[in-house]
mmCIF file of C-alpha atoms in Angstrom:
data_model
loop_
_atom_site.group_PDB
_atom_site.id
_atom_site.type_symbol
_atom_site.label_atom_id
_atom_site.label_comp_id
_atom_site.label_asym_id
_atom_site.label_seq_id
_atom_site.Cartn_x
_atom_site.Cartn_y
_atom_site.Cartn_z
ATOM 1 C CA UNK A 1 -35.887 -178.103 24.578
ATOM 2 C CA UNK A 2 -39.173 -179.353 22.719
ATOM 3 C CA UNK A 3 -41.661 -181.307 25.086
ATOM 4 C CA UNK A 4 -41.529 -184.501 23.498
ATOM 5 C CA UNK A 5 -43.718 -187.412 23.478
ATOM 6 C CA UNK A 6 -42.594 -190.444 24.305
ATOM 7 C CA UNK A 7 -43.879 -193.354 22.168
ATOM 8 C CA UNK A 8 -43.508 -197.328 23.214
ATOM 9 C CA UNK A 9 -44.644 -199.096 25.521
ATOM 10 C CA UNK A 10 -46.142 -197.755 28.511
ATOM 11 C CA UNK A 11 -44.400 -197.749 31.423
ATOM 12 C CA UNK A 12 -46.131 -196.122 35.089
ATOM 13 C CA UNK A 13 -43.688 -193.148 34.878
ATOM 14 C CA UNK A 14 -44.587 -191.732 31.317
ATOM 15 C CA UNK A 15 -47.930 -193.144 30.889
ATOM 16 C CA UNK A 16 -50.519 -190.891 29.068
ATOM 17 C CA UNK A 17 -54.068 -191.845 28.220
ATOM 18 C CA UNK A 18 -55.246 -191.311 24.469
ATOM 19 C CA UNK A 19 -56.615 -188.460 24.645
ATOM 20 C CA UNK A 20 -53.624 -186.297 26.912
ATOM 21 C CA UNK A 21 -51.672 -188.298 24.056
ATOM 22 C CA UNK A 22 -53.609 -186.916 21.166
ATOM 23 C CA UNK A 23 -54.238 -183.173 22.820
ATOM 24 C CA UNK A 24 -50.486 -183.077 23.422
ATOM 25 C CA UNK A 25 -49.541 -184.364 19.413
ATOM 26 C CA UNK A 26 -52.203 -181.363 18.237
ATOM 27 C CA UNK A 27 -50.392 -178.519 20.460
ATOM 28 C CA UNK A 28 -47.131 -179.573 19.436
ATOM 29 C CA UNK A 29 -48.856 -179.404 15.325
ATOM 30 C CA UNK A 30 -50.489 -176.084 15.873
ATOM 31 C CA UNK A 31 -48.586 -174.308 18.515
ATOM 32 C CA UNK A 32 -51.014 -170.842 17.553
ATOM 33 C CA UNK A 33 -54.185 -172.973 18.829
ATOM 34 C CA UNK A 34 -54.698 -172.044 22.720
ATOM 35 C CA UNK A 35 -57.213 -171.112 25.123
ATOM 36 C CA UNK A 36 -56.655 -167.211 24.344
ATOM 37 C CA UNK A 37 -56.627 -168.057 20.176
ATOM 38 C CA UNK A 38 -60.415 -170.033 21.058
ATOM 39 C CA UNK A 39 -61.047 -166.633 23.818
ATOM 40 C CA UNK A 40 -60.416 -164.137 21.100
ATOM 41 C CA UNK A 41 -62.565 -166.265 18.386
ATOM 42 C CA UNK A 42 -65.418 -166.380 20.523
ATOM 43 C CA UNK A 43 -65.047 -162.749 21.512
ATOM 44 C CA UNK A 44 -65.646 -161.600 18.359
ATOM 45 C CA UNK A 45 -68.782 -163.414 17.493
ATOM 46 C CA UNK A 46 -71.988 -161.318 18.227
ATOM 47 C CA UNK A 47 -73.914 -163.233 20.490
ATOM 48 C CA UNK A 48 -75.160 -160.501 22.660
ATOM 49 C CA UNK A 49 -75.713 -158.098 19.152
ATOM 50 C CA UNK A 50 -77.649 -161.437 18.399
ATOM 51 C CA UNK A 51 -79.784 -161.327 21.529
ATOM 52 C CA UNK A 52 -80.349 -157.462 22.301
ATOM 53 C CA UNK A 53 -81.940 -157.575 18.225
ATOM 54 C CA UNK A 54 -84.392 -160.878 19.289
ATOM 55 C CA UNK A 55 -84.881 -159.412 22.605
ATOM 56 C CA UNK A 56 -86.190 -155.983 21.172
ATOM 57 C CA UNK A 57 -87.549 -157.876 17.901
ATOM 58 C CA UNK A 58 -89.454 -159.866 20.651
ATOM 59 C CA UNK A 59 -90.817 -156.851 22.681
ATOM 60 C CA UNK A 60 -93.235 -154.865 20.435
ATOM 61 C CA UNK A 61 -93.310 -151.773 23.071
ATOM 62 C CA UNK A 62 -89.977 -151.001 22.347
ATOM 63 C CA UNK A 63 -90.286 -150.706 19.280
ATOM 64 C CA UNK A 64 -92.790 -149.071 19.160
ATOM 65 C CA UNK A 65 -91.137 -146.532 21.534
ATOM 66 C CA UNK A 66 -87.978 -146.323 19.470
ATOM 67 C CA UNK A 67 -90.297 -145.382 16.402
ATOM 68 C CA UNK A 68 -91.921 -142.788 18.522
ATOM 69 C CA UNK A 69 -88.346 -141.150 19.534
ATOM 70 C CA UNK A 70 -87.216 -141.062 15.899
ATOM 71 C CA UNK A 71 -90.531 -140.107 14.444
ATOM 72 C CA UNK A 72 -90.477 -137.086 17.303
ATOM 73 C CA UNK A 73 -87.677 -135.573 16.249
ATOM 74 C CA UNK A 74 -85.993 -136.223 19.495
ATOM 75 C CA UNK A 75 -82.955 -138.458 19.121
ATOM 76 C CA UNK A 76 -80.562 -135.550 18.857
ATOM 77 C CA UNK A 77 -82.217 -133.548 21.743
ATOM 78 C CA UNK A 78 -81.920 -136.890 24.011
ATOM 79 C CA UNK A 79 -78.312 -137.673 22.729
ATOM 80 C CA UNK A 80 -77.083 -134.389 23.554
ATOM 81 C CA UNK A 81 -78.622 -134.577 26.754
ATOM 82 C CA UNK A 82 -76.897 -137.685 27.767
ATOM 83 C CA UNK A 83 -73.617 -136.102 26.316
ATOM 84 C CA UNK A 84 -73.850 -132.911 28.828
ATOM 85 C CA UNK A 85 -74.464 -135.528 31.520
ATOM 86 C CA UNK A 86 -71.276 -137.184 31.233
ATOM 87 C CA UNK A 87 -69.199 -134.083 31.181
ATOM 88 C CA UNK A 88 -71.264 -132.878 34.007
ATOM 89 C CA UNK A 89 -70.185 -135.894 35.678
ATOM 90 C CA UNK A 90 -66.747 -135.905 34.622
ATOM 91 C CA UNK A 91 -65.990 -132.335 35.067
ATOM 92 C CA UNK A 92 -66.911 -129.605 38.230
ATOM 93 C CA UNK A 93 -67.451 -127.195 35.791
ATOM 94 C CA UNK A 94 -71.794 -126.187 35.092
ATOM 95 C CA UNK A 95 -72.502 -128.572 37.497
ATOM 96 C CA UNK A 96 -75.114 -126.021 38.473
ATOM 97 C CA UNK A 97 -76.581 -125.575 35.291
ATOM 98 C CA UNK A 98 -80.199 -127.255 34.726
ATOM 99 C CA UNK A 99 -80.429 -127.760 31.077
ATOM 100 C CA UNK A 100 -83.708 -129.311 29.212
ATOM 101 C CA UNK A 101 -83.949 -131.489 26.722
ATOM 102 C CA UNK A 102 -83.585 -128.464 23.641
ATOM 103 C CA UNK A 103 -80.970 -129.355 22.000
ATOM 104 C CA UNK A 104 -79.347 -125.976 21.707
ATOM 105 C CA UNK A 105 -79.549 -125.100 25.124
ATOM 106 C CA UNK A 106 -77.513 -128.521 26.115
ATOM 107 C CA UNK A 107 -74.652 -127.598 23.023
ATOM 108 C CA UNK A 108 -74.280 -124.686 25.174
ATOM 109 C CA UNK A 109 -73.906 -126.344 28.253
ATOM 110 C CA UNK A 110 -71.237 -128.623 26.781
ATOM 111 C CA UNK A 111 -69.395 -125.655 25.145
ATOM 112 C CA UNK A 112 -69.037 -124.138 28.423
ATOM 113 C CA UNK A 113 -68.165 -127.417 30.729
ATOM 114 C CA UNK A 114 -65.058 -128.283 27.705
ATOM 115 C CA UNK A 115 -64.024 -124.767 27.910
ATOM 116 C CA UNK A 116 -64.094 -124.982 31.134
ATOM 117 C CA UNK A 117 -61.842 -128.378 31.091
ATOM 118 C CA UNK A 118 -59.546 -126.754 28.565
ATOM 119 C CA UNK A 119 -59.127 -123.478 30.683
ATOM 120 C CA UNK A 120 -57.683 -125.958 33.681
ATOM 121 C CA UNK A 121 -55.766 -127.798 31.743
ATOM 122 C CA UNK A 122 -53.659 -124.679 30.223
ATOM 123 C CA UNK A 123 -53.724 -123.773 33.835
ATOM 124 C CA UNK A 124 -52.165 -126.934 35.174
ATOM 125 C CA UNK A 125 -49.311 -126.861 32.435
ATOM 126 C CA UNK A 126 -48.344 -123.472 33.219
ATOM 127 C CA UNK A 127 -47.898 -124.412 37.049
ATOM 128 C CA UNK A 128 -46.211 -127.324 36.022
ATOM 129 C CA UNK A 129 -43.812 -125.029 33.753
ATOM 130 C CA UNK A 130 -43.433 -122.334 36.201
ATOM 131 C CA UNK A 131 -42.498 -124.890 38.837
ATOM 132 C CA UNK A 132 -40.160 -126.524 36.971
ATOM 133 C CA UNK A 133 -38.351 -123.408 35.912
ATOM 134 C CA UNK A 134 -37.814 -122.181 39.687
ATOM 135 C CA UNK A 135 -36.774 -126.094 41.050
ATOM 136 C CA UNK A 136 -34.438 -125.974 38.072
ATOM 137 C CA UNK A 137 -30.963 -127.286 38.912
ATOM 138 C CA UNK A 138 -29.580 -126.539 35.436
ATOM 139 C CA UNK A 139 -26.515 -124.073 35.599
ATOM 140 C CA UNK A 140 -27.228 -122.668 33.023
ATOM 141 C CA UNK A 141 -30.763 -121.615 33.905
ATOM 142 C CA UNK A 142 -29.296 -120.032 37.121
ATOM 143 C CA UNK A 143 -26.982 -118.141 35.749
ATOM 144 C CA UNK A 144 -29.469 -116.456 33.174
ATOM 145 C CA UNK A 145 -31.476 -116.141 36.096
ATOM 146 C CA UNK A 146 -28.516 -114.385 38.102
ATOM 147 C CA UNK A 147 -27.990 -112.481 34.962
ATOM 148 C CA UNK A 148 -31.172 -111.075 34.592
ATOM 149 C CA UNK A 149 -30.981 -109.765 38.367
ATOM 150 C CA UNK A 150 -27.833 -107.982 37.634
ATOM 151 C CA UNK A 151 -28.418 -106.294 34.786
ATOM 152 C CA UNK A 152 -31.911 -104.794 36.594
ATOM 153 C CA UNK A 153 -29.544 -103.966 39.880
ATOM 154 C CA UNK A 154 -27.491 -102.105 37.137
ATOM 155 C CA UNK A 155 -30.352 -100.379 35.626
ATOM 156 C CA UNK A 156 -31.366 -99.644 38.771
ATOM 157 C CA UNK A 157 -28.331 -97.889 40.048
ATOM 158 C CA UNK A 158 -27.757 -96.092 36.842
ATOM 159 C CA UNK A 159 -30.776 -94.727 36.308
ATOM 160 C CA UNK A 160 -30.378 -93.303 39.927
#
């Protein structure tokens, strides 16, 4: 049932002050109005957008270095170089490598760590497969499997 609101005169047991009263009157109005609806609004303003652009708006050396990486032509070679970090991080593969900041050299470096991911991947699947195909239960399977050795015993001893 509905929590209803029970007008008249106040007694001690259903007593509510005006404003429970009123709160109470606008849920049961707008049931799609709640803490997570007014959560989700205020998520999606951009306050801290809003302050990171004053705060570096604010700070003329930051600018001013920003300018300096895009004017240097070294946005790409830095970006890249962050990229290789994280799959150096992520992976165990080139962890030994020592790239630089040329941006070529740290492509490479990521080509070979995803390859490298890839490559264990494939690896783990075909364990998986292998491993599922030998703790197979399936009938079927083992008799195709009992099959096969037969018809290589027969080979075997007709060949001889």
């Amino acid at each position: 049932m509905y929590n209803r609101i029970r007008y008249g005169p106040p007694s001690k047991k259903y007593y509510m002050s005006y404003p429970r009263l009123a709160a109470k009157g606008l849920a049961l109005r707008m049931p799609w109005l709640s803490f997570d609806f007014i959560v989700e609004f205020l998520a999606i303003l951009p306050f801290p957008q809003v302050a990171v652009a004053v705060l570096i708006f604010k700070v003329k050396d930051i600018l001013k270095f920003y300018l300096y990486i895009l004017a240097s032509h070294m946005l790409g070679a830095i970006c890249f170089y962050t990229l290789w970090w994280g799959f150096r991080n992520m992976s165990t593969y080139g962890t030994d490598l020592k790239t630089s900041n040329y941006l070529w050299e740290n492509c490479f470096a990521i080509l070979i760590s995803a390859i490298g991911l890839l490559l264990f991947l494939y690896l783990i699947g075909n364990v998986k497969t292998c491993m599922q195909q030998l703790t197979s239960t399936n009938p079927l399977e083992v008799e195709k499997g009992k099959e096969g050795e037969i018809r290589c015993w027969m080979v075997r001893k007709l060949s001889a």
